[in-house]
mmCIF file of C-alpha atoms in Angstrom:
data_model
loop_
_atom_site.group_PDB
_atom_site.id
_atom_site.type_symbol
_atom_site.label_atom_id
_atom_site.label_comp_id
_atom_site.label_asym_id
_atom_site.label_seq_id
_atom_site.Cartn_x
_atom_site.Cartn_y
_atom_site.Cartn_z
ATOM 1 C CA MET A 1 35.302 -64.713 -42.207
ATOM 2 C CA ILE A 2 31.586 -64.138 -41.877
ATOM 3 C CA GLU A 3 29.593 -67.037 -43.252
ATOM 4 C CA THR A 4 26.181 -66.816 -41.719
ATOM 5 C CA THR A 5 23.882 -69.806 -41.701
ATOM 6 C CA ALA A 6 20.799 -67.596 -41.810
ATOM 7 C CA ARG A 7 18.349 -68.569 -44.583
ATOM 8 C CA PRO A 8 18.475 -66.204 -47.580
ATOM 9 C CA VAL A 9 15.226 -64.284 -47.924
ATOM 10 C CA VAL A 10 15.285 -64.671 -51.716
ATOM 11 C CA GLN A 11 16.818 -67.187 -54.042
ATOM 12 C CA ASP A 12 20.087 -66.327 -55.759
ATOM 13 C CA LEU A 13 19.452 -64.207 -58.827
ATOM 14 C CA ASP A 14 20.582 -65.046 -62.344
ATOM 15 C CA GLY A 15 19.593 -64.473 -65.935
ATOM 16 C CA ALA A 16 16.301 -62.741 -66.590
ATOM 17 C CA ALA A 17 15.545 -62.354 -62.873
ATOM 18 C CA LEU A 18 18.784 -60.449 -62.345
ATOM 19 C CA ASP A 19 18.124 -58.195 -65.341
ATOM 20 C CA GLU A 20 14.618 -57.415 -64.080
ATOM 21 C CA THR A 21 15.916 -56.665 -60.610
ATOM 22 C CA ARG A 22 18.646 -54.392 -61.924
ATOM 23 C CA GLY A 23 16.076 -52.523 -64.004
ATOM 24 C CA LEU A 24 13.835 -51.985 -60.982
ATOM 25 C CA PHE A 25 16.714 -50.631 -58.916
ATOM 26 C CA TYR A 26 18.044 -48.429 -61.727
ATOM 27 C CA ARG A 27 14.648 -46.772 -62.175
ATOM 28 C CA SER A 28 14.161 -46.278 -58.439
ATOM 29 C CA LEU A 29 17.640 -44.819 -58.053
ATOM 30 C CA ARG A 30 17.128 -42.355 -60.873
ATOM 31 C CA LYS A 31 13.736 -41.271 -59.509
ATOM 32 C CA VAL A 32 14.985 -40.494 -56.005
ATOM 33 C CA GLN A 33 18.073 -38.750 -57.418
ATOM 34 C CA THR A 34 15.886 -36.528 -59.567
ATOM 35 C CA TRP A 35 13.557 -35.761 -56.676
ATOM 36 C CA GLY A 36 16.433 -34.660 -54.450
ATOM 37 C CA GLU A 37 17.998 -32.488 -57.121
ATOM 38 C CA ASP A 38 14.688 -30.921 -58.114
ATOM 39 C CA HIS A 39 14.104 -29.953 -54.467
ATOM 40 C CA GLY A 40 17.549 -28.409 -54.087
ATOM 41 C CA TYR A 41 18.521 -31.009 -51.476
ATOM 42 C CA GLU A 42 16.031 -29.511 -49.023
ATOM 43 C CA ALA A 43 13.249 -31.306 -47.189
ATOM 44 C CA TYR A 44 12.141 -32.156 -43.657
ATOM 45 C CA GLU A 45 13.798 -34.267 -40.967
ATOM 46 C CA PRO A 46 12.179 -36.385 -38.238
ATOM 47 C CA PHE A 47 13.686 -34.301 -35.424
ATOM 48 C CA ASP A 48 13.227 -30.793 -36.830
ATOM 49 C CA GLY A 49 10.387 -29.838 -34.467
ATOM 50 C CA LEU A 50 12.424 -27.185 -32.676
ATOM 51 C CA ALA A 51 12.798 -25.320 -35.965
ATOM 52 C CA SER A 52 9.211 -24.221 -35.327
ATOM 53 C CA PRO A 53 8.580 -20.631 -34.133
ATOM 54 C CA LEU A 54 6.688 -22.284 -31.268
ATOM 55 C CA ALA A 55 10.038 -23.355 -29.821
ATOM 56 C CA ARG A 56 10.389 -19.899 -28.257
ATOM 57 C CA PHE A 57 7.630 -20.953 -25.868
ATOM 58 C CA THR A 58 9.098 -24.368 -25.018
ATOM 59 C CA GLN A 59 12.794 -23.560 -24.694
ATOM 60 C CA TRP A 60 12.541 -23.031 -20.933
ATOM 61 C CA SER A 61 11.486 -26.643 -20.352
ATOM 62 C CA PRO A 62 13.363 -29.744 -21.582
ATOM 63 C CA LEU A 63 10.132 -31.729 -21.400
ATOM 64 C CA ARG A 64 8.214 -29.215 -23.512
ATOM 65 C CA ASP A 65 11.050 -29.130 -26.050
ATOM 66 C CA ARG A 66 10.898 -32.905 -26.335
ATOM 67 C CA LEU A 67 7.119 -32.876 -26.692
ATOM 68 C CA LEU A 68 7.241 -30.315 -29.488
ATOM 69 C CA GLN A 69 9.941 -32.275 -31.259
ATOM 70 C CA GLN A 70 8.023 -35.543 -30.925
ATOM 71 C CA VAL A 71 4.859 -34.030 -32.423
ATOM 72 C CA GLY A 72 6.599 -33.870 -35.776
ATOM 73 C CA ARG A 73 8.502 -37.104 -35.385
ATOM 74 C CA GLN A 74 5.561 -39.282 -34.391
ATOM 75 C CA SER A 75 2.670 -37.746 -36.345
ATOM 76 C CA PRO A 76 1.655 -39.846 -39.369
ATOM 77 C CA VAL A 77 0.532 -36.661 -41.135
ATOM 78 C CA ASN A 78 2.805 -33.755 -41.954
ATOM 79 C CA VAL A 79 2.008 -31.094 -39.362
ATOM 80 C CA ARG A 80 5.187 -29.127 -40.067
ATOM 81 C CA PRO A 81 3.547 -26.468 -42.249
ATOM 82 C CA LEU A 82 1.086 -25.821 -39.411
ATOM 83 C CA LEU A 83 4.011 -25.505 -36.991
ATOM 84 C CA GLY A 84 5.852 -23.063 -39.261
ATOM 85 C CA ILE A 85 8.625 -25.533 -40.088
ATOM 86 C CA LYS A 86 10.087 -25.158 -43.562
ATOM 87 C CA PRO A 87 12.173 -27.617 -45.599
ATOM 88 C CA LEU A 88 15.823 -27.158 -44.689
ATOM 89 C CA PRO A 89 19.196 -28.170 -46.112
ATOM 90 C CA SER A 90 20.912 -31.052 -44.371
ATOM 91 C CA THR A 91 24.624 -31.620 -43.898
ATOM 92 C CA LYS A 92 24.224 -35.367 -43.420
ATOM 93 C CA GLY A 93 21.835 -35.488 -46.362
ATOM 94 C CA ARG A 94 24.386 -33.754 -48.563
ATOM 95 C CA GLY A 95 27.046 -36.173 -47.307
ATOM 96 C CA TYR A 96 24.992 -39.207 -48.301
ATOM 97 C CA MET A 97 24.245 -37.662 -51.704
ATOM 98 C CA ALA A 98 27.979 -37.104 -52.240
ATOM 99 C CA ALA A 99 28.710 -40.726 -51.338
ATOM 100 C CA GLY A 100 26.021 -41.913 -53.758
ATOM 101 C CA TYR A 101 27.355 -39.780 -56.609
ATOM 102 C CA LEU A 102 30.872 -41.081 -55.949
ATOM 103 C CA THR A 103 29.625 -44.661 -56.127
ATOM 104 C CA LEU A 104 27.890 -43.982 -59.439
ATOM 105 C CA PHE A 105 30.992 -42.247 -60.800
ATOM 106 C CA ARG A 106 33.109 -45.303 -59.975
ATOM 107 C CA MET A 107 30.728 -47.408 -62.056
ATOM 108 C CA THR A 108 30.186 -45.075 -64.997
ATOM 109 C CA GLU A 109 32.942 -42.447 -65.067
ATOM 110 C CA ALA A 110 30.169 -40.037 -66.077
ATOM 111 C CA PRO A 111 31.359 -36.427 -65.604
ATOM 112 C CA SER A 112 27.977 -35.367 -64.191
ATOM 113 C CA TYR A 113 28.374 -37.671 -61.201
ATOM 114 C CA ARG A 114 31.832 -36.262 -60.518
ATOM 115 C CA ARG A 115 30.519 -32.692 -60.742
ATOM 116 C CA ASN A 116 27.628 -33.440 -58.403
ATOM 117 C CA ALA A 117 29.835 -35.227 -55.891
ATOM 118 C CA VAL A 118 32.390 -32.422 -55.779
ATOM 119 C CA ALA A 119 29.636 -29.794 -55.539
ATOM 120 C CA CYS A 120 28.160 -31.573 -52.498
ATOM 121 C CA LEU A 121 31.567 -31.895 -50.841
ATOM 122 C CA GLU A 122 32.431 -28.270 -51.448
ATOM 123 C CA TRP A 123 29.041 -27.254 -50.029
ATOM 124 C CA LEU A 124 29.878 -29.301 -46.927
ATOM 125 C CA MET A 125 33.259 -27.612 -46.616
ATOM 126 C CA ALA A 126 31.519 -24.245 -46.730
ATOM 127 C CA HIS A 127 28.862 -25.333 -44.210
ATOM 128 C CA LYS A 128 30.911 -26.957 -41.461
ATOM 129 C CA SER A 129 29.906 -26.018 -37.942
ATOM 130 C CA PRO A 130 31.001 -22.446 -37.182
ATOM 131 C CA ARG A 131 31.580 -23.407 -33.553
ATOM 132 C CA PHE A 132 34.757 -25.362 -34.218
ATOM 133 C CA GLU A 133 37.972 -24.657 -36.064
ATOM 134 C CA GLU A 134 38.240 -28.222 -37.337
ATOM 135 C CA TYR A 135 35.805 -29.732 -39.815
ATOM 136 C CA SER A 136 32.711 -31.165 -38.162
ATOM 137 C CA TRP A 137 28.999 -30.990 -38.828
ATOM 138 C CA ALA A 138 25.762 -30.544 -36.952
ATOM 139 C CA ASN A 139 22.018 -30.243 -37.383
ATOM 140 C CA HIS A 140 20.358 -27.122 -38.742
ATOM 141 C CA PHE A 141 17.998 -27.073 -35.777
ATOM 142 C CA ASN A 142 18.097 -27.419 -32.006
ATOM 143 C CA TYR A 143 17.587 -30.888 -30.572
ATOM 144 C CA ALA A 144 16.187 -32.412 -27.379
ATOM 145 C CA SER A 145 16.014 -36.040 -26.250
ATOM 146 C CA ARG A 146 16.311 -38.243 -23.193
ATOM 147 C CA GLY A 147 20.079 -37.774 -23.612
ATOM 148 C CA GLY A 148 19.773 -34.016 -23.127
ATOM 149 C CA ARG A 149 19.525 -30.888 -25.251
ATOM 150 C CA TYR A 150 22.007 -29.292 -27.591
ATOM 151 C CA SER A 151 21.791 -26.412 -30.014
ATOM 152 C CA LYS A 152 22.179 -26.252 -33.756
ATOM 153 C CA HIS A 153 25.789 -26.021 -34.883
ATOM 154 C CA GLU A 154 26.792 -28.285 -31.965
ATOM 155 C CA SER A 155 28.623 -30.885 -34.022
ATOM 156 C CA ILE A 156 28.019 -34.551 -33.307
ATOM 157 C CA ILE A 157 30.326 -37.442 -33.972
ATOM 158 C CA VAL A 158 27.730 -39.441 -35.922
ATOM 159 C CA TRP A 159 27.232 -36.874 -38.672
ATOM 160 C CA SER A 160 30.874 -35.793 -38.673
ATOM 161 C CA SER A 161 32.103 -39.372 -39.070
ATOM 162 C CA LEU A 162 29.589 -40.341 -41.751
ATOM 163 C CA ILE A 163 30.300 -37.175 -43.727
ATOM 164 C CA GLY A 164 34.022 -37.655 -43.174
ATOM 165 C CA GLN A 165 33.757 -41.086 -44.802
ATOM 166 C CA ALA A 166 32.405 -39.398 -47.952
ATOM 167 C CA PHE A 167 35.545 -37.238 -48.078
ATOM 168 C CA LEU A 168 37.643 -40.402 -47.812
ATOM 169 C CA ASP A 169 35.607 -41.901 -50.659
ATOM 170 C CA ALA A 170 36.451 -38.810 -52.702
ATOM 171 C CA PHE A 171 40.156 -39.021 -51.871
ATOM 172 C CA GLU A 172 40.268 -42.676 -52.889
ATOM 173 C CA THR A 173 38.321 -41.950 -56.086
ATOM 174 C CA PHE A 174 39.989 -38.738 -57.272
ATOM 175 C CA GLY A 175 43.311 -38.771 -55.419
ATOM 176 C CA GLU A 176 42.951 -35.096 -54.444
ATOM 177 C CA ARG A 177 44.776 -34.267 -51.227
ATOM 178 C CA ARG A 178 42.242 -31.609 -50.176
ATOM 179 C CA PHE A 179 39.686 -34.324 -49.429
ATOM 180 C CA LEU A 180 42.130 -36.207 -47.193
ATOM 181 C CA ASP A 181 42.972 -32.928 -45.452
ATOM 182 C CA VAL A 182 39.298 -32.569 -44.499
ATOM 183 C CA ALA A 183 39.283 -36.135 -43.153
ATOM 184 C CA ASP A 184 42.392 -35.388 -41.090
ATOM 185 C CA SER A 185 40.667 -32.321 -39.678
ATOM 186 C CA VAL A 186 37.607 -34.390 -38.736
ATOM 187 C CA CYS A 187 39.885 -36.827 -36.892
ATOM 188 C CA ARG A 188 41.489 -34.002 -34.918
ATOM 189 C CA TRP A 189 37.996 -32.866 -33.915
ATOM 190 C CA ILE A 190 37.103 -36.417 -32.838
ATOM 191 C CA LEU A 191 40.247 -36.758 -30.738
ATOM 192 C CA ALA A 192 39.370 -33.554 -28.856
ATOM 193 C CA LEU A 193 35.965 -34.878 -27.740
ATOM 194 C CA PRO A 194 35.264 -35.850 -24.122
ATOM 195 C CA LYS A 195 35.929 -39.520 -23.393
ATOM 196 C CA GLU A 196 34.838 -42.203 -20.946
ATOM 197 C CA ARG A 197 37.999 -44.111 -20.020
ATOM 198 C CA THR A 198 37.597 -47.599 -18.549
ATOM 199 C CA HIS A 199 39.715 -50.709 -17.960
ATOM 200 C CA THR A 200 38.077 -52.194 -21.052
ATOM 201 C CA GLY A 201 38.454 -49.449 -23.601
ATOM 202 C CA THR A 202 37.554 -45.802 -24.099
ATOM 203 C CA CYS A 203 34.247 -44.393 -25.346
ATOM 204 C CA LEU A 204 34.208 -41.295 -27.521
ATOM 205 C CA SER A 205 31.469 -38.837 -26.666
ATOM 206 C CA TYR A 206 28.443 -38.207 -28.891
ATOM 207 C CA HIS A 207 29.214 -34.485 -28.853
ATOM 208 C CA ASN A 208 31.377 -31.878 -27.155
ATOM 209 C CA VAL A 209 28.773 -30.662 -24.644
ATOM 210 C CA ASP A 210 29.551 -33.371 -22.110
ATOM 211 C CA GLN A 211 30.444 -37.061 -22.026
ATOM 212 C CA ASN A 212 27.612 -39.013 -23.641
ATOM 213 C CA SER A 213 28.489 -42.668 -24.266
ATOM 214 C CA VAL A 214 26.576 -44.306 -27.128
ATOM 215 C CA HIS A 215 27.866 -47.344 -28.997
ATOM 216 C CA ASN A 216 27.058 -46.379 -32.576
ATOM 217 C CA ALA A 217 28.573 -42.918 -32.111
ATOM 218 C CA ASN A 218 31.690 -44.373 -30.508
ATOM 219 C CA MET A 219 32.156 -47.002 -33.237
ATOM 220 C CA LEU A 220 31.488 -44.578 -36.088
ATOM 221 C CA GLY A 221 34.187 -42.314 -34.664
ATOM 222 C CA ALA A 222 36.561 -45.265 -34.386
ATOM 223 C CA ALA A 223 35.895 -46.259 -38.000
ATOM 224 C CA MET A 224 36.606 -42.736 -39.201
ATOM 225 C CA LEU A 225 39.893 -42.678 -37.297
ATOM 226 C CA ALA A 226 40.906 -46.117 -38.555
ATOM 227 C CA ARG A 227 40.140 -45.482 -42.206
ATOM 228 C CA THR A 228 41.900 -42.112 -42.160
ATOM 229 C CA TRP A 229 44.887 -43.766 -40.435
ATOM 230 C CA HIS A 230 45.142 -46.124 -43.415
ATOM 231 C CA HIS A 231 45.956 -43.104 -45.597
ATOM 232 C CA SER A 232 47.439 -40.782 -42.975
ATOM 233 C CA PRO A 233 49.215 -43.078 -40.471
ATOM 234 C CA LYS A 234 49.201 -40.987 -37.337
ATOM 235 C CA PRO A 235 49.573 -43.301 -34.312
ATOM 236 C CA GLU A 236 47.047 -41.365 -32.235
ATOM 237 C CA TYR A 237 44.337 -42.241 -34.759
ATOM 238 C CA LEU A 238 44.970 -45.971 -34.473
ATOM 239 C CA ASP A 239 45.413 -45.907 -30.691
ATOM 240 C CA MET A 240 42.079 -44.180 -30.155
ATOM 241 C CA ALA A 241 40.259 -46.293 -32.739
ATOM 242 C CA SER A 242 41.475 -49.497 -31.080
ATOM 243 C CA ALA A 243 40.527 -48.302 -27.588
ATOM 244 C CA ALA A 244 37.067 -47.240 -28.783
ATOM 245 C CA MET A 245 36.405 -50.576 -30.465
ATOM 246 C CA GLU A 246 37.564 -52.386 -27.332
ATOM 247 C CA TYR A 247 35.000 -50.430 -25.312
ATOM 248 C CA SER A 248 32.050 -51.370 -27.509
ATOM 249 C CA CYS A 249 33.129 -54.904 -28.426
ATOM 250 C CA SER A 250 33.728 -55.816 -24.784
ATOM 251 C CA ARG A 251 30.141 -54.747 -24.103
ATOM 252 C CA GLN A 252 28.518 -56.719 -26.893
ATOM 253 C CA ARG A 253 25.703 -58.826 -25.466
ATOM 254 C CA PRO A 254 25.983 -62.655 -25.537
ATOM 255 C CA ASP A 255 23.534 -62.959 -28.451
ATOM 256 C CA GLY A 256 25.604 -60.584 -30.616
ATOM 257 C CA SER A 257 23.524 -57.450 -30.078
ATOM 258 C CA TRP A 258 24.368 -54.097 -28.513
ATOM 259 C CA TRP A 259 22.262 -51.811 -26.402
ATOM 260 C CA TYR A 260 22.048 -48.350 -27.921
ATOM 261 C CA GLY A 261 24.122 -47.316 -24.880
ATOM 262 C CA GLU A 262 25.075 -48.837 -21.525
ATOM 263 C CA ASP A 263 23.100 -46.369 -19.392
ATOM 264 C CA ILE A 264 19.722 -47.847 -18.448
ATOM 265 C CA LYS A 265 17.891 -45.078 -20.332
ATOM 266 C CA TYR A 266 19.537 -46.335 -23.529
ATOM 267 C CA HIS A 267 18.546 -49.978 -23.173
ATOM 268 C CA TRP A 268 16.922 -50.704 -26.504
ATOM 269 C CA ILE A 269 18.126 -52.551 -29.598
ATOM 270 C CA ASP A 270 17.177 -51.350 -33.063
ATOM 271 C CA ASN A 271 17.920 -52.056 -36.688
ATOM 272 C CA PHE A 272 19.868 -49.117 -38.059
ATOM 273 C CA HIS A 273 22.016 -48.389 -35.007
ATOM 274 C CA THR A 274 23.055 -52.055 -34.976
ATOM 275 C CA ALA A 275 23.916 -51.655 -38.655
ATOM 276 C CA TYR A 276 26.054 -48.587 -37.911
ATOM 277 C CA ASN A 277 27.974 -50.667 -35.367
ATOM 278 C CA LEU A 278 28.587 -53.453 -37.859
ATOM 279 C CA ASP A 279 29.648 -51.176 -40.723
ATOM 280 C CA SER A 280 32.014 -49.383 -38.380
ATOM 281 C CA LEU A 281 33.587 -52.548 -37.014
ATOM 282 C CA LYS A 282 34.012 -53.962 -40.526
ATOM 283 C CA CYS A 283 35.636 -50.699 -41.628
ATOM 284 C CA TYR A 284 38.004 -50.847 -38.650
ATOM 285 C CA VAL A 285 39.070 -54.432 -39.385
ATOM 286 C CA GLU A 286 39.597 -53.776 -43.091
ATOM 287 C CA SER A 287 41.454 -50.501 -42.538
ATOM 288 C CA THR A 288 43.818 -51.717 -39.840
ATOM 289 C CA GLY A 289 44.151 -55.470 -40.408
ATOM 290 C CA ASP A 290 43.505 -55.899 -36.685
ATOM 291 C CA MET A 291 41.517 -59.147 -36.286
ATOM 292 C CA THR A 292 41.067 -58.801 -32.520
ATOM 293 C CA PHE A 293 37.343 -58.150 -32.846
ATOM 294 C CA GLN A 294 36.525 -60.463 -35.762
ATOM 295 C CA ARG A 295 34.524 -62.792 -33.529
ATOM 296 C CA GLN A 296 32.330 -59.902 -32.368
ATOM 297 C CA LEU A 297 31.838 -58.843 -35.990
ATOM 298 C CA ASP A 298 30.766 -62.333 -37.066
ATOM 299 C CA ARG A 299 28.408 -62.759 -34.143
ATOM 300 C CA GLY A 300 26.939 -59.281 -34.538
ATOM 301 C CA PHE A 301 26.189 -59.728 -38.231
ATOM 302 C CA GLU A 302 24.521 -63.091 -37.704
ATOM 303 C CA TYR A 303 22.309 -61.502 -35.040
ATOM 304 C CA PHE A 304 21.505 -58.571 -37.339
ATOM 305 C CA GLN A 305 20.504 -60.686 -40.310
ATOM 306 C CA SER A 306 18.490 -63.213 -38.325
ATOM 307 C CA THR A 307 16.631 -60.633 -36.202
ATOM 308 C CA PHE A 308 15.676 -57.542 -38.188
ATOM 309 C CA PHE A 309 14.071 -58.894 -41.369
ATOM 310 C CA GLU A 310 10.914 -60.731 -42.312
ATOM 311 C CA PRO A 311 10.886 -63.411 -45.050
ATOM 312 C CA GLY A 312 9.569 -61.036 -47.723
ATOM 313 C CA GLY A 313 12.289 -58.459 -47.046
ATOM 314 C CA ARG A 314 10.332 -56.079 -44.806
ATOM 315 C CA PRO A 315 12.712 -54.564 -42.230
ATOM 316 C CA ARG A 316 11.854 -54.512 -38.535
ATOM 317 C CA TYR A 317 12.610 -51.465 -36.382
ATOM 318 C CA TYR A 318 13.326 -53.156 -33.040
ATOM 319 C CA HIS A 319 14.605 -56.583 -32.121
ATOM 320 C CA ASN A 320 11.251 -57.459 -30.550
ATOM 321 C CA ARG A 321 8.746 -55.679 -32.799
ATOM 322 C CA ALA A 322 8.459 -54.509 -36.381
ATOM 323 C CA TYR A 323 6.576 -51.207 -36.263
ATOM 324 C CA PRO A 324 7.062 -48.499 -37.203
ATOM 325 C CA ILE A 325 8.453 -49.619 -40.554
ATOM 326 C CA ASP A 326 10.980 -46.823 -40.930
ATOM 327 C CA ILE A 327 12.776 -45.785 -44.108
ATOM 328 C CA GLN A 328 16.047 -45.347 -42.224
ATOM 329 C CA CYS A 329 15.929 -49.011 -41.190
ATOM 330 C CA ALA A 330 15.377 -49.988 -44.825
ATOM 331 C CA SER A 331 18.112 -47.795 -46.303
ATOM 332 C CA GLN A 332 20.734 -48.648 -43.707
ATOM 333 C CA ALA A 333 19.890 -52.345 -43.979
ATOM 334 C CA ILE A 334 20.431 -52.280 -47.745
ATOM 335 C CA GLU A 335 23.778 -50.538 -47.237
ATOM 336 C CA THR A 336 24.993 -52.896 -44.521
ATOM 337 C CA LEU A 337 23.827 -56.104 -46.194
ATOM 338 C CA THR A 338 25.477 -55.010 -49.439
ATOM 339 C CA LYS A 339 28.740 -54.232 -47.674
ATOM 340 C CA PHE A 340 28.715 -57.654 -46.013
ATOM 341 C CA SER A 341 27.904 -59.511 -49.235
ATOM 342 C CA ASP A 342 31.605 -60.080 -49.869
ATOM 343 C CA ALA A 343 31.715 -62.337 -46.822
ATOM 344 C CA SER A 344 28.184 -63.775 -46.546
ATOM 345 C CA ARG A 345 26.453 -65.758 -49.286
ATOM 346 C CA SER A 346 23.003 -64.749 -48.131
ATOM 347 C CA ALA A 347 23.650 -61.047 -47.482
ATOM 348 C CA LEU A 348 23.236 -59.954 -51.112
ATOM 349 C CA SER A 349 19.936 -61.760 -51.563
ATOM 350 C CA SER A 350 18.760 -60.191 -48.310
ATOM 351 C CA ALA A 351 19.764 -56.736 -49.556
ATOM 352 C CA VAL A 352 17.879 -57.335 -52.799
ATOM 353 C CA ALA A 353 14.772 -58.445 -50.913
ATOM 354 C CA VAL A 354 14.799 -55.406 -48.615
ATOM 355 C CA ALA A 355 15.343 -53.041 -51.557
ATOM 356 C CA ARG A 356 12.552 -54.607 -53.592
ATOM 357 C CA TRP A 357 10.100 -54.490 -50.668
ATOM 358 C CA THR A 358 11.008 -50.870 -49.916
ATOM 359 C CA ILE A 359 10.604 -49.713 -53.503
ATOM 360 C CA GLU A 360 7.266 -51.484 -53.840
ATOM 361 C CA HIS A 361 5.829 -50.303 -50.511
ATOM 362 C CA MET A 362 7.547 -47.015 -49.640
ATOM 363 C CA GLN A 363 8.455 -45.137 -52.832
ATOM 364 C CA ASP A 364 6.020 -42.510 -54.041
ATOM 365 C CA PRO A 365 5.284 -42.290 -57.798
ATOM 366 C CA THR A 366 6.980 -38.873 -57.749
ATOM 367 C CA GLY A 367 10.248 -40.508 -56.680
ATOM 368 C CA TYR A 368 10.696 -39.824 -52.972
ATOM 369 C CA PHE A 369 10.482 -42.451 -50.232
ATOM 370 C CA TYR A 370 7.909 -42.323 -47.456
ATOM 371 C CA TYR A 371 9.020 -41.755 -43.884
ATOM 372 C CA ARG A 372 7.167 -44.596 -42.160
ATOM 373 C CA ARG A 373 4.485 -47.239 -42.409
ATOM 374 C CA TYR A 374 2.206 -48.020 -39.465
ATOM 375 C CA PRO A 375 -0.301 -50.876 -39.234
ATOM 376 C CA LEU A 376 -3.142 -48.720 -40.619
ATOM 377 C CA LEU A 377 -1.443 -45.543 -41.852
ATOM 378 C CA VAL A 378 1.458 -44.417 -44.014
ATOM 379 C CA ALA A 379 3.472 -41.314 -43.095
ATOM 380 C CA ARG A 380 4.160 -39.934 -46.573
ATOM 381 C CA ILE A 381 6.365 -37.109 -45.296
ATOM 382 C CA PRO A 382 9.366 -36.330 -47.518
ATOM 383 C CA MET A 383 12.518 -36.335 -45.399
ATOM 384 C CA LEU A 384 15.914 -35.566 -46.933
ATOM 385 C CA HIS A 385 18.674 -37.309 -45.014
ATOM 386 C CA TRP A 386 16.175 -39.661 -43.391
ATOM 387 C CA GLY A 387 15.008 -41.358 -46.553
ATOM 388 C CA GLN A 388 15.997 -39.746 -49.824
ATOM 389 C CA ALA A 389 19.755 -39.352 -49.374
ATOM 390 C CA THR A 390 20.236 -42.601 -47.479
ATOM 391 C CA MET A 391 18.191 -44.561 -50.036
ATOM 392 C CA PHE A 392 20.095 -42.920 -52.903
ATOM 393 C CA HIS A 393 23.400 -44.012 -51.404
ATOM 394 C CA ALA A 394 22.171 -47.478 -50.450
ATOM 395 C CA LEU A 395 20.702 -48.204 -53.871
ATOM 396 C CA ALA A 396 23.884 -46.945 -55.543
ATOM 397 C CA LEU A 397 25.935 -49.399 -53.478
ATOM 398 C CA LEU A 398 23.564 -52.236 -54.308
ATOM 399 C CA VAL A 399 23.576 -51.417 -58.023
ATOM 400 C CA GLU A 400 27.377 -51.327 -57.917
ATOM 401 C CA ARG A 401 27.431 -54.773 -56.335
ATOM 402 C CA LEU A 402 24.980 -56.187 -58.879
ATOM 403 C CA ASP A 403 26.519 -54.468 -61.906
ATOM 404 C CA PRO A 404 29.957 -52.940 -61.214
ATOM 405 C CA GLN A 405 30.148 -51.311 -64.665
ATOM 406 C CA TRP A 406 26.920 -49.417 -65.212
ATOM 407 C CA ARG A 407 28.104 -47.441 -68.215
ATOM 408 C CA ALA A 408 25.316 -48.630 -70.482
ATOM 409 C CA HIS A 409 22.755 -47.051 -68.158
ATOM 410 C CA ALA A 410 24.570 -43.784 -67.333
#
């Protein structure tokens, strides 16, 4: 039902322009794929500061933990080697790589994409969090933020839901029950999380440590439950998914936006968390056929497209300012705009514009994507999940939309 009136950021593509655009995206996709594989799916992450040996001196103070973590996150130069931080594997990075390979396999039926996808999924099965019986996934490092501290292996609903979606992709692509069994296990883990119950819906917690209500986490969990319910119709999945969506949709702001969370400390609005909300709500509607929240979906997407992008395709980080230009905003924007292109005439041209700008301004000649651009500096730090894996998946989705049968290029 979405039919935004927002002005497309590029003209509709056809003929030679479409061929040139496809070629640009094909080459970029191949380069980042090769970079990730050559590096064994290991790199840095924005929040890996507590993987430093120096963390033994900060662990007694939440503030010091946060300061150490922010040194790596905010520095435009890569100080990680000085801090003793090494490239690490990433569960969410491997999940995005699996989803990208599955997308490419759907287009090409190339055996190599199937092998790579299955290898990533089997790695994820072997590297689930050891703290829980059910399948769920966590960081490979401790974490500290204004929302509190939690240790590595403490699974979070964001990563578990996003990775769980890759297992559903695999089930739908290959028809192998083992992938649906993992998704079912993820849903059981989600249902066991703490919850905030209100008269207007229920919010799933960000993690199992305590109740932490955040909209994107809540909606990602709801989407995972709803999509799994479509294949494994357990009523508790649908009941919880509906209650979770009611919580977040009833708290959508009048302009179509969402705060990151309702607590005053979470009162900001950014690009990629808004996109998570929209993807999740769209997934819920499509999986369940429940149109209760269609109005919120339409309004939210119109706000997203009209707020977070400049005419040339450059993505903005926040609703009220552009910098830092962050690769996660670019990759998630490409994914979300592509997913909404079936319902919005301008979404595909917006996705193309963002992808073209990102490739031209944030991809290194060696293939990886830069972390951030600032007004005078570029943070050329190679992240894995935060950049390479998300861009690989996003570009694969966009290529699929532009050229559903990519066999000639496989």
